[in-house]
PDB file of C-alpha atoms and ligand atoms in Angstrom:
ATOM      1  CA  MET A   1       8.698 -17.061 -15.623  1.00 96.00           C
ATOM      2  CA  LEU A   2       5.678 -16.325 -13.289  1.00 97.00           C
ATOM      3  CA  LEU A   3       7.385 -16.212 -10.306  1.00 98.00           C
ATOM      4  CA  TYR A   4       4.316 -15.123  -7.678  1.00 96.00           C
ATOM      5  CA  GLU A   5       0.974 -14.922  -7.422  1.00 97.00           C
ATOM      6  CA  GLY A   6      -1.205 -13.072  -4.780  1.00 94.00           C
ATOM      7  CA  LYS A   7      -4.018 -11.866  -4.560  1.00 94.00           C
ATOM      8  CA  ALA A   8      -3.653  -9.129  -6.111  1.00 97.00           C
ATOM      9  CA  LYS A   9      -0.302  -8.667  -8.902  1.00 98.00           C
ATOM     10  CA  GLN A  10       1.834 -11.101 -10.477  1.00 98.00           C
ATOM     11  CA  VAL A  11       5.253 -11.466  -9.768  1.00 98.00           C
ATOM     12  CA  TYR A  12       7.282 -12.733 -13.147  1.00 98.00           C
ATOM     13  CA  SER A  13      11.434 -12.185 -14.064  1.00 98.00           C
ATOM     14  CA  THR A  14      13.078 -10.387 -16.875  1.00 98.00           C
ATOM     15  CA  GLU A  15      16.337 -10.923 -19.042  1.00 98.00           C
ATOM     16  CA  ASN A  16      17.585  -9.234 -16.505  1.00 98.00           C
ATOM     17  CA  GLU A  17      18.380 -11.046 -13.323  1.00 97.00           C
ATOM     18  CA  ASN A  18      18.021  -8.091 -11.321  1.00 98.00           C
ATOM     19  CA  GLU A  19      14.626  -6.561 -12.008  1.00 98.00           C
ATOM     20  CA  PHE A  20      11.583  -8.451 -12.175  1.00 98.00           C
ATOM     21  CA  ILE A  21       7.608  -7.684 -13.499  1.00 98.00           C
ATOM     22  CA  VAL A  22       5.096  -7.405 -11.842  1.00 98.00           C
ATOM     23  CA  TYR A  23       1.604  -7.789 -13.722  1.00 98.00           C
ATOM     24  CA  PHE A  24      -2.246  -6.121 -12.382  1.00 98.00           C
ATOM     25  CA  LYS A  25      -5.127  -8.187 -12.136  1.00 98.00           C
ATOM     26  CA  ASP A  26      -8.031  -6.570 -11.356  1.00 98.00           C
ATOM     27  CA  ASP A  27      -9.119  -9.627  -9.043  1.00 97.00           C
ATOM     28  CA  ALA A  28     -10.590  -7.334  -5.637  1.00 97.00           C
ATOM     29  CA  THR A  29      -9.803  -9.731  -2.080  1.00 96.00           C
ATOM     30  CA  ALA A  30     -10.991  -8.414   0.967  1.00 95.00           C
ATOM     31  CA  PHE A  31     -11.621 -10.335   4.815  1.00 92.00           C
ATOM     32  CA  ASN A  32      -8.735 -12.233   4.117  1.00 88.00           C
ATOM     33  CA  GLY A  33     -10.116 -13.278   0.819  1.00 89.00           C
ATOM     34  CA  GLU A  34     -13.051 -14.516   2.154  1.00 93.00           C
ATOM     35  CA  LYS A  35     -14.550 -11.777   0.062  1.00 96.00           C
ATOM     36  CA  LYS A  36     -13.372 -11.877  -3.798  1.00 96.00           C
ATOM     37  CA  ALA A  37     -14.115 -10.469  -6.621  1.00 97.00           C
ATOM     38  CA  THR A  38     -13.132  -9.785 -10.163  1.00 97.00           C
ATOM     39  CA  ILE A  39     -13.156  -5.599 -11.148  1.00 97.00           C
ATOM     40  CA  SER A  40     -12.940  -5.260 -14.784  1.00 97.00           C
ATOM     41  CA  SER A  41      -9.648  -2.404 -15.037  1.00 97.00           C
ATOM     42  CA  LYS A  42      -8.872  -2.628 -10.676  1.00 98.00           C
ATOM     43  CA  GLY A  43      -6.178  -3.594 -12.074  1.00 98.00           C
ATOM     44  CA  ILE A  44      -5.254  -0.806 -15.194  1.00 98.00           C
ATOM     45  CA  LEU A  45      -6.588   1.478 -12.555  1.00 98.00           C
ATOM     46  CA  ASN A  46      -4.449   0.747  -9.166  1.00 98.00           C
ATOM     47  CA  ASN A  47      -0.820   0.139 -12.031  1.00 98.00           C
ATOM     48  CA  LYS A  48      -1.670   3.526 -12.962  1.00 98.00           C
ATOM     49  CA  ILE A  49      -1.758   4.882  -9.329  1.00 98.00           C
ATOM     50  CA  SER A  50       0.641   3.417  -8.459  1.00 98.00           C
ATOM     51  CA  THR A  51       3.296   4.497 -11.251  1.00 98.00           C
ATOM     52  CA  ILE A  52       2.491   7.808  -9.646  1.00 98.00           C
ATOM     53  CA  MET A  53       2.779   7.484  -6.286  1.00 98.00           C
ATOM     54  CA  PHE A  54       6.572   6.082  -6.886  1.00 98.00           C
ATOM     55  CA  GLU A  55       7.727   8.915  -9.621  1.00 98.00           C
ATOM     56  CA  MET A  56       6.800  11.102  -6.606  1.00 98.00           C
ATOM     57  CA  LEU A  57       8.883   9.907  -4.008  1.00 98.00           C
ATOM     58  CA  HIS A  58      11.774   8.740  -6.341  1.00 98.00           C
ATOM     59  CA  ASP A  59      11.387  12.632  -6.758  1.00 98.00           C
ATOM     60  CA  ASN A  60      11.466  13.311  -2.928  1.00 98.00           C
ATOM     61  CA  GLN A  61      14.172  11.549  -2.098  1.00 98.00           C
ATOM     62  CA  ILE A  62      12.238   7.652  -1.314  1.00 98.00           C
ATOM     63  CA  ASN A  63      14.563   5.033  -2.578  1.00 98.00           C
ATOM     64  CA  THR A  64      11.676   2.623  -4.189  1.00 98.00           C
ATOM     65  CA  HIS A  65      11.828  -0.724  -6.451  1.00 98.00           C
ATOM     66  CA  PHE A  66       9.690   1.110  -9.457  1.00 98.00           C
ATOM     67  CA  VAL A  67      11.920   1.290 -12.317  1.00 98.00           C
ATOM     68  CA  LYS A  68       9.289   2.762 -14.741  1.00 98.00           C
ATOM     69  CA  SER A  69       5.728   2.217 -16.158  1.00 98.00           C
ATOM     70  CA  LEU A  70       5.894  -0.794 -19.826  1.00 98.00           C
ATOM     71  CA  SER A  71       1.565  -1.271 -19.922  1.00 98.00           C
ATOM     72  CA  ASP A  72      -1.448  -0.804 -19.254  1.00 98.00           C
ATOM     73  CA  ARG A  73      -0.800  -3.209 -16.369  1.00 98.00           C
ATOM     74  CA  GLU A  74       2.555  -3.622 -15.756  1.00 98.00           C
ATOM     75  CA  MET A  75       5.151  -1.707 -14.228  1.00 98.00           C
ATOM     76  CA  LEU A  76       9.109  -2.837 -14.210  1.00 98.00           C
ATOM     77  CA  VAL A  77      10.706  -2.990 -10.513  1.00 98.00           C
ATOM     78  CA  LYS A  78      14.008  -3.221  -8.832  1.00 98.00           C
ATOM     79  CA  LYS A  79      14.445  -8.122  -7.391  1.00 98.00           C
ATOM     80  CA  VAL A  80      13.534  -7.467  -4.247  1.00 98.00           C
ATOM     81  CA  GLU A  81      12.948  -9.939  -1.676  1.00 97.00           C
ATOM     82  CA  ILE A  82       9.772  -8.812   0.309  1.00 97.00           C
ATOM     83  CA  LEU A  83      10.295  -8.511   3.931  1.00 98.00           C
ATOM     84  CA  PRO A  84       7.257 -10.340   6.086  1.00 98.00           C
ATOM     85  CA  LEU A  85       5.752  -7.528   7.401  1.00 98.00           C
ATOM     86  CA  GLU A  86       3.185  -5.123   6.231  1.00 98.00           C
ATOM     87  CA  VAL A  87       3.508  -1.296   7.889  1.00 98.00           C
ATOM     88  CA  ILE A  88       0.240   0.706   8.825  1.00 98.00           C
ATOM     89  CA  ILE A  89       0.219   4.375   9.131  1.00 99.00           C
ATOM     90  CA  ARG A  90      -2.434   6.082  10.109  1.00 99.00           C
ATOM     91  CA  ASN A  91      -3.072   9.667  10.560  1.00 99.00           C
ATOM     92  CA  ILE A  92      -7.795   9.604  11.253  1.00 99.00           C
ATOM     93  CA  THR A  93      -9.479   6.674  12.723  1.00 98.00           C
ATOM     94  CA  ALA A  94     -10.777   3.387  11.213  1.00 98.00           C
ATOM     95  CA  GLY A  95     -11.237  -0.138   9.405  1.00 98.00           C
ATOM     96  CA  SER A  96      -9.157  -2.700  12.122  1.00 98.00           C
ATOM     97  CA  PHE A  97      -8.477   0.086  14.630  1.00 98.00           C
ATOM     98  CA  CYS A  98     -11.504   1.142  15.107  1.00 98.00           C
ATOM     99  CA  LYS A  99     -12.971  -2.430  15.560  1.00 97.00           C
ATOM    100  CA  ARG A 100     -10.561  -3.872  17.392  1.00 97.00           C
ATOM    101  CA  TYR A 101     -10.688  -1.121  20.968  1.00 98.00           C
ATOM    102  CA  GLY A 102     -14.188   0.087  19.337  1.00 98.00           C
ATOM    103  CA  ILE A 103     -13.210   3.096  18.963  1.00 98.00           C
ATOM    104  CA  GLU A 104     -15.774   5.786  16.248  1.00 98.00           C
ATOM    105  CA  GLU A 105     -14.433   5.962  13.158  1.00 98.00           C
ATOM    106  CA  GLY A 106     -13.167   9.709  11.781  1.00 98.00           C
ATOM    107  CA  LEU A 107     -11.182  10.792  14.501  1.00 98.00           C
ATOM    108  CA  VAL A 108      -8.194  12.623  13.994  1.00 98.00           C
ATOM    109  CA  LEU A 109      -4.643  11.535  15.797  1.00 98.00           C
ATOM    110  CA  ASP A 110      -3.115  13.665  17.425  1.00 98.00           C
ATOM    111  CA  GLU A 111       0.349  11.855  15.864  1.00 98.00           C
ATOM    112  CA  PRO A 112       0.453   9.055  13.058  1.00 98.00           C
ATOM    113  CA  ILE A 113       0.537   5.027  14.271  1.00 98.00           C
ATOM    114  CA  PHE A 114       3.000   2.893  13.573  1.00 98.00           C
ATOM    115  CA  GLU A 115       1.955  -0.249  13.231  1.00 98.00           C
ATOM    116  CA  LEU A 116       2.993  -3.566  12.468  1.00 98.00           C
ATOM    117  CA  SER A 117       2.137  -6.628  10.535  1.00 98.00           C
ATOM    118  CA  TYR A 118       3.701 -10.501  10.046  1.00 98.00           C
ATOM    119  CA  LYS A 119       2.808 -10.756   6.575  1.00 97.00           C
ATOM    120  CA  ASN A 120       0.985 -14.361   6.300  1.00 96.00           C
ATOM    121  CA  ASP A 121      -2.527 -15.350   5.639  1.00 92.00           C
ATOM    122  CA  GLU A 122      -2.668 -18.305   7.133  1.00 95.00           C
ATOM    123  CA  TYR A 123      -2.793 -16.175  10.327  1.00 96.00           C
ATOM    124  CA  GLY A 124      -4.575 -13.631   9.535  1.00 94.00           C
ATOM    125  CA  ASP A 125      -1.469 -11.328   9.194  1.00 96.00           C
ATOM    126  CA  PRO A 126      -1.590 -10.681  13.120  1.00 97.00           C
ATOM    127  CA  MET A 127      -0.275  -7.520  13.891  1.00 98.00           C
ATOM    128  CA  LEU A 128       2.704  -7.893  15.669  1.00 98.00           C
ATOM    129  CA  ASN A 129       5.463  -5.766  17.799  1.00 98.00           C
ATOM    130  CA  GLU A 130       8.861  -4.505  17.482  1.00 98.00           C
ATOM    131  CA  ASP A 131      10.057  -7.841  20.136  1.00 98.00           C
ATOM    132  CA  HIS A 132       7.857  -9.746  18.358  1.00 98.00           C
ATOM    133  CA  ALA A 133       9.103  -9.367  14.927  1.00 98.00           C
ATOM    134  CA  VAL A 134      12.248  -9.396  16.473  1.00 98.00           C
ATOM    135  CA  ALA A 135      11.253 -12.713  18.041  1.00 98.00           C
ATOM    136  CA  MET A 136      10.659 -13.767  15.324  1.00 98.00           C
ATOM    137  CA  LYS A 137      13.859 -12.780  13.327  1.00 98.00           C
ATOM    138  CA  LEU A 138      11.417 -10.736  10.665  1.00 98.00           C
ATOM    139  CA  ALA A 139      13.151  -7.938  11.452  1.00 97.00           C
ATOM    140  CA  THR A 140      16.357  -6.436  13.176  1.00 98.00           C
ATOM    141  CA  ARG A 141      15.775  -3.865  15.740  1.00 98.00           C
ATOM    142  CA  GLY A 142      17.497  -1.033  13.314  1.00 98.00           C
ATOM    143  CA  GLU A 143      15.480  -2.824  10.263  1.00 98.00           C
ATOM    144  CA  ILE A 144      12.429  -1.849  12.435  1.00 98.00           C
ATOM    145  CA  ALA A 145      13.753   1.488  12.857  1.00 98.00           C
ATOM    146  CA  PHE A 146      15.100   2.401   9.677  1.00 98.00           C
ATOM    147  CA  LEU A 147      10.986   1.068   8.449  1.00 98.00           C
ATOM    148  CA  LYS A 148       9.290   4.131  10.981  1.00 98.00           C
ATOM    149  CA  ASP A 149      11.433   6.627  10.159  1.00 98.00           C
ATOM    150  CA  GLN A 150      11.122   5.912   6.179  1.00 98.00           C
ATOM    151  CA  THR A 151       7.690   5.197   6.612  1.00 98.00           C
ATOM    152  CA  LEU A 152       6.504   8.283   8.140  1.00 98.00           C
ATOM    153  CA  LYS A 153       8.235  10.496   6.514  1.00 98.00           C
ATOM    154  CA  ILE A 154       6.940   9.273   3.332  1.00 99.00           C
ATOM    155  CA  ASN A 155       3.709   9.171   4.924  1.00 99.00           C
ATOM    156  CA  GLU A 156       3.776  13.583   4.627  1.00 98.00           C
ATOM    157  CA  LEU A 157       4.590  13.621   1.191  1.00 98.00           C
ATOM    158  CA  MET A 158       1.880  11.392   0.956  1.00 98.00           C
ATOM    159  CA  LYS A 159      -0.395  13.198   3.351  1.00 98.00           C
ATOM    160  CA  GLU A 160       0.239  16.553   1.605  1.00 98.00           C
ATOM    161  CA  PHE A 161       0.163  15.504  -1.955  1.00 98.00           C
ATOM    162  CA  PHE A 162      -2.716  13.651  -1.501  1.00 98.00           C
ATOM    163  CA  LEU A 163      -4.337  17.731   0.447  1.00 98.00           C
ATOM    164  CA  LYS A 164      -3.727  18.869  -2.578  1.00 97.00           C
ATOM    165  CA  MET A 165      -6.325  16.468  -4.657  1.00 97.00           C
ATOM    166  CA  ASN A 166      -8.618  17.807  -2.042  1.00 98.00           C
ATOM    167  CA  LEU A 167      -8.007  13.823  -0.061  1.00 98.00           C
ATOM    168  CA  LYS A 168      -7.664  13.099   3.100  1.00 98.00           C
ATOM    169  CA  LEU A 169      -5.059   9.733   3.189  1.00 99.00           C
ATOM    170  CA  VAL A 170      -6.480   8.579   6.104  1.00 99.00           C
ATOM    171  CA  ASP A 171      -4.274   5.055   6.178  1.00 99.00           C
ATOM    172  CA  PHE A 172      -2.552   2.995   4.730  1.00 99.00           C
ATOM    173  CA  LYS A 173      -0.136  -0.076   4.794  1.00 98.00           C
ATOM    174  CA  LEU A 174       3.623   0.300   2.473  1.00 98.00           C
ATOM    175  CA  GLU A 175       6.066  -3.099   1.784  1.00 98.00           C
ATOM    176  CA  PHE A 176      10.080  -2.778   1.930  1.00 98.00           C
ATOM    177  CA  GLY A 177      12.464  -5.475   0.378  1.00 98.00           C
ATOM    178  CA  LYS A 178      15.642  -6.062   1.188  1.00 98.00           C
ATOM    179  CA  ASP A 179      17.721  -5.013  -3.016  1.00 97.00           C
ATOM    180  CA  VAL A 180      20.690  -7.399  -4.099  1.00 96.00           C
ATOM    181  CA  ASP A 181      22.207  -4.261  -2.498  1.00 96.00           C
ATOM    182  CA  GLY A 182      21.233  -5.375   0.913  1.00 96.00           C
ATOM    183  CA  ASN A 183      19.368  -2.109   0.950  1.00 97.00           C
ATOM    184  CA  ILE A 184      15.408  -1.511   1.943  1.00 98.00           C
ATOM    185  CA  ILE A 185      13.796  -0.086  -0.289  1.00 98.00           C
ATOM    186  CA  LEU A 186      10.100   0.378  -0.994  1.00 98.00           C
ATOM    187  CA  ALA A 187       8.129  -2.297  -2.757  1.00 98.00           C
ATOM    188  CA  ASP A 188       4.829  -3.520  -3.615  1.00 98.00           C
ATOM    189  CA  GLU A 189       2.045  -0.832  -4.273  1.00 98.00           C
ATOM    190  CA  ILE A 190       0.461   2.525  -3.083  1.00 98.00           C
ATOM    191  CA  SER A 191      -2.580   2.319  -4.554  1.00 98.00           C
ATOM    192  CA  PRO A 192      -6.400   2.925  -3.494  1.00 98.00           C
ATOM    193  CA  ASP A 193      -6.708  -0.595  -1.965  1.00 98.00           C
ATOM    194  CA  THR A 194      -3.282   0.045   0.138  1.00 98.00           C
ATOM    195  CA  CYS A 195      -4.534   3.359   1.473  1.00 98.00           C
ATOM    196  CA  ARG A 196      -8.362   4.377   2.382  1.00 98.00           C
ATOM    197  CA  LEU A 197      -8.931   7.679   0.987  1.00 98.00           C
ATOM    198  CA  TRP A 198     -11.476  10.339   1.592  1.00 98.00           C
ATOM    199  CA  ASP A 199     -12.899  13.423   0.054  1.00 98.00           C
ATOM    200  CA  VAL A 200     -11.804  16.450   2.448  1.00 98.00           C
ATOM    201  CA  HIS A 201     -15.064  18.084   2.467  1.00 98.00           C
ATOM    202  CA  THR A 202     -18.318  15.011   1.876  1.00 98.00           C
ATOM    203  CA  ASN A 203     -16.161  12.726   3.402  1.00 98.00           C
ATOM    204  CA  GLU A 204     -17.334  10.360   0.743  1.00 98.00           C
ATOM    205  CA  LYS A 205     -15.023   6.594   0.310  1.00 98.00           C
ATOM    206  CA  LEU A 206     -13.147   7.227  -2.444  1.00 98.00           C
ATOM    207  CA  ASP A 207     -10.522   3.028  -2.162  1.00 98.00           C
ATOM    208  CA  LYS A 208     -11.305  -0.300  -1.006  1.00 98.00           C
ATOM    209  CA  ASP A 209     -13.952   0.149   1.342  1.00 98.00           C
ATOM    210  CA  ARG A 210     -16.292   0.801  -1.295  1.00 98.00           C
ATOM    211  CA  PHE A 211     -16.006  -3.141  -2.009  1.00 97.00           C
ATOM    212  CA  ARG A 212     -15.032  -3.876   1.441  1.00 97.00           C
ATOM    213  CA  ARG A 213     -18.521  -2.176   2.725  1.00 97.00           C
ATOM    214  CA  ASP A 214     -20.807  -2.374  -0.510  1.00 96.00           C
ATOM    215  CA  LEU A 215     -20.161   1.354  -0.412  1.00 97.00           C
ATOM    216  CA  GLY A 216     -20.460   2.605  -4.000  1.00 94.00           C
ATOM    217  CA  ASP A 217     -18.528   1.612  -7.546  1.00 97.00           C
ATOM    218  CA  LEU A 218     -15.148   0.258  -6.731  1.00 98.00           C
ATOM    219  CA  VAL A 219     -14.011   1.910 -10.673  1.00 98.00           C
ATOM    220  CA  GLN A 220     -15.685   4.576  -9.820  1.00 98.00           C
ATOM    221  CA  GLY A 221     -13.406   6.035  -6.806  1.00 98.00           C
ATOM    222  CA  TYR A 222     -10.050   4.977  -8.066  1.00 98.00           C
ATOM    223  CA  GLU A 223     -10.993   6.658 -11.558  1.00 98.00           C
ATOM    224  CA  GLU A 224     -11.705   9.794  -9.529  1.00 98.00           C
ATOM    225  CA  VAL A 225      -8.427   9.311  -7.775  1.00 98.00           C
ATOM    226  CA  LEU A 226      -7.044   9.166 -10.754  1.00 98.00           C
ATOM    227  CA  ALA A 227      -8.611  12.294 -12.094  1.00 98.00           C
ATOM    228  CA  ARG A 228      -7.258  14.162  -9.663  1.00 98.00           C
ATOM    229  CA  MET A 229      -4.158  13.383  -9.952  1.00 97.00           C
ATOM    230  CA  ASN A 230      -3.926  13.574 -13.209  1.00 94.00           C
ATOM    231  CA  CYS A 231      -5.024  17.501 -12.888  1.00 87.00           C
ATOM    232  CA  LYS A 232      -3.169  18.430 -10.134  1.00 69.00           C
TER     233      LYS A 232
HETATM  234  P1  5GP B   1      -6.817  -1.866   8.268  1.00 88.11           P
HETATM  235  O1  5GP B   1      -5.961  -2.356   9.661  1.00 88.11           O
HETATM  236  O2  5GP B   1      -7.629  -0.731   9.018  1.00 88.11           O
HETATM  237  O3  5GP B   1      -8.031  -3.554   7.287  1.00 88.11           O
HETATM  238  O4  5GP B   1      -6.084  -1.762   7.609  1.00 88.11           O
HETATM  239  C1  5GP B   1      -5.332  -0.635   7.229  1.00 88.11           C
HETATM  240  C2  5GP B   1      -4.950   0.169   6.115  1.00 88.11           C
HETATM  241  O5  5GP B   1      -3.713  -0.973   5.909  1.00 88.11           O
HETATM  242  C3  5GP B   1      -5.959   0.431   4.974  1.00 88.11           C
HETATM  243  O6  5GP B   1      -5.786   1.484   4.280  1.00 88.11           O
HETATM  244  C4  5GP B   1      -5.526  -0.139   3.865  1.00 88.11           C
HETATM  245  O7  5GP B   1      -6.705  -0.650   2.926  1.00 88.11           O
HETATM  246  C5  5GP B   1      -4.623  -1.070   4.374  1.00 88.11           C
HETATM  247  N1  5GP B   1      -4.099  -2.626   4.367  1.00 88.11           N
HETATM  248  C6  5GP B   1      -3.835  -3.775   6.335  1.00 88.11           C
HETATM  249  N2  5GP B   1      -3.832  -4.242   5.989  1.00 88.11           N
HETATM  250  C7  5GP B   1      -3.878  -4.729   4.279  1.00 88.11           C
HETATM  251  C8  5GP B   1      -3.212  -5.464   2.930  1.00 88.11           C
HETATM  252  O8  5GP B   1      -3.520  -7.117   3.605  1.00 88.11           O
HETATM  253  N3  5GP B   1      -4.379  -5.658   1.813  1.00 88.11           N
HETATM  254  C9  5GP B   1      -3.814  -4.455   1.597  1.00 88.11           C
HETATM  255  N4  5GP B   1      -4.085  -4.218  -0.093  1.00 88.11           N
HETATM  256  N5  5GP B   1      -4.337  -3.461   1.867  1.00 88.11           N
HETATM  257  C10 5GP B   1      -3.949  -3.602   3.176  1.00 88.11           C
END
């Protein structure tokens, strides 16, 4: 049974009440749904890339919702209740950071920046700080400290992983959820829809900015990322 439909994925119940199926769609949206398209095979690429990322993180003792891949577009995941927070890490300046503060794109930051956004389409996922999140009862201080610790660890693992395939991890967004035992685990997806990835030598953008900013064929970019992952 379809439980939830988002912009890029659907979530279905299964016979096991503790597991869901995530189905990756071909739909692409940007600027909070203002720009939309259907891009054939994007869902397949994101499912494959997310699977590799969740497996890599699992091998490095990070708890995630991933159970197994089921098909080209489907993965079996643990049931979680998604926290209404988007957790963002920035290693290199880009995107909304440059726009908001008038800073040039491509500057390497001395330390990763940890950011939170309120996951709420109606208000355009506004950025918030820890006090806001606690006041709005979106998470406790302890939970936010845990999110930051996990996300910084994940950042180090992902940076190293992508660097091996000559990709710079510019920034990314993660979502976490609470499993049936109340543990906070990594959920959602990790793909070029949710990470900015640039070629180390040319700075060619191989992520969703191709769609957001009309920088080239999106599928070609995602295929390049997957191909580099597969021959690592
Ligand atoms: P920015 O805040 O610069 O737009 O995004 C920072 C990073 O988080 C980028 O890698 C971007 O892809 C990801 N990100 C932030 N918000 C969203 C979102 O609502 N959807 C997706 N797919 N990625 C997001």
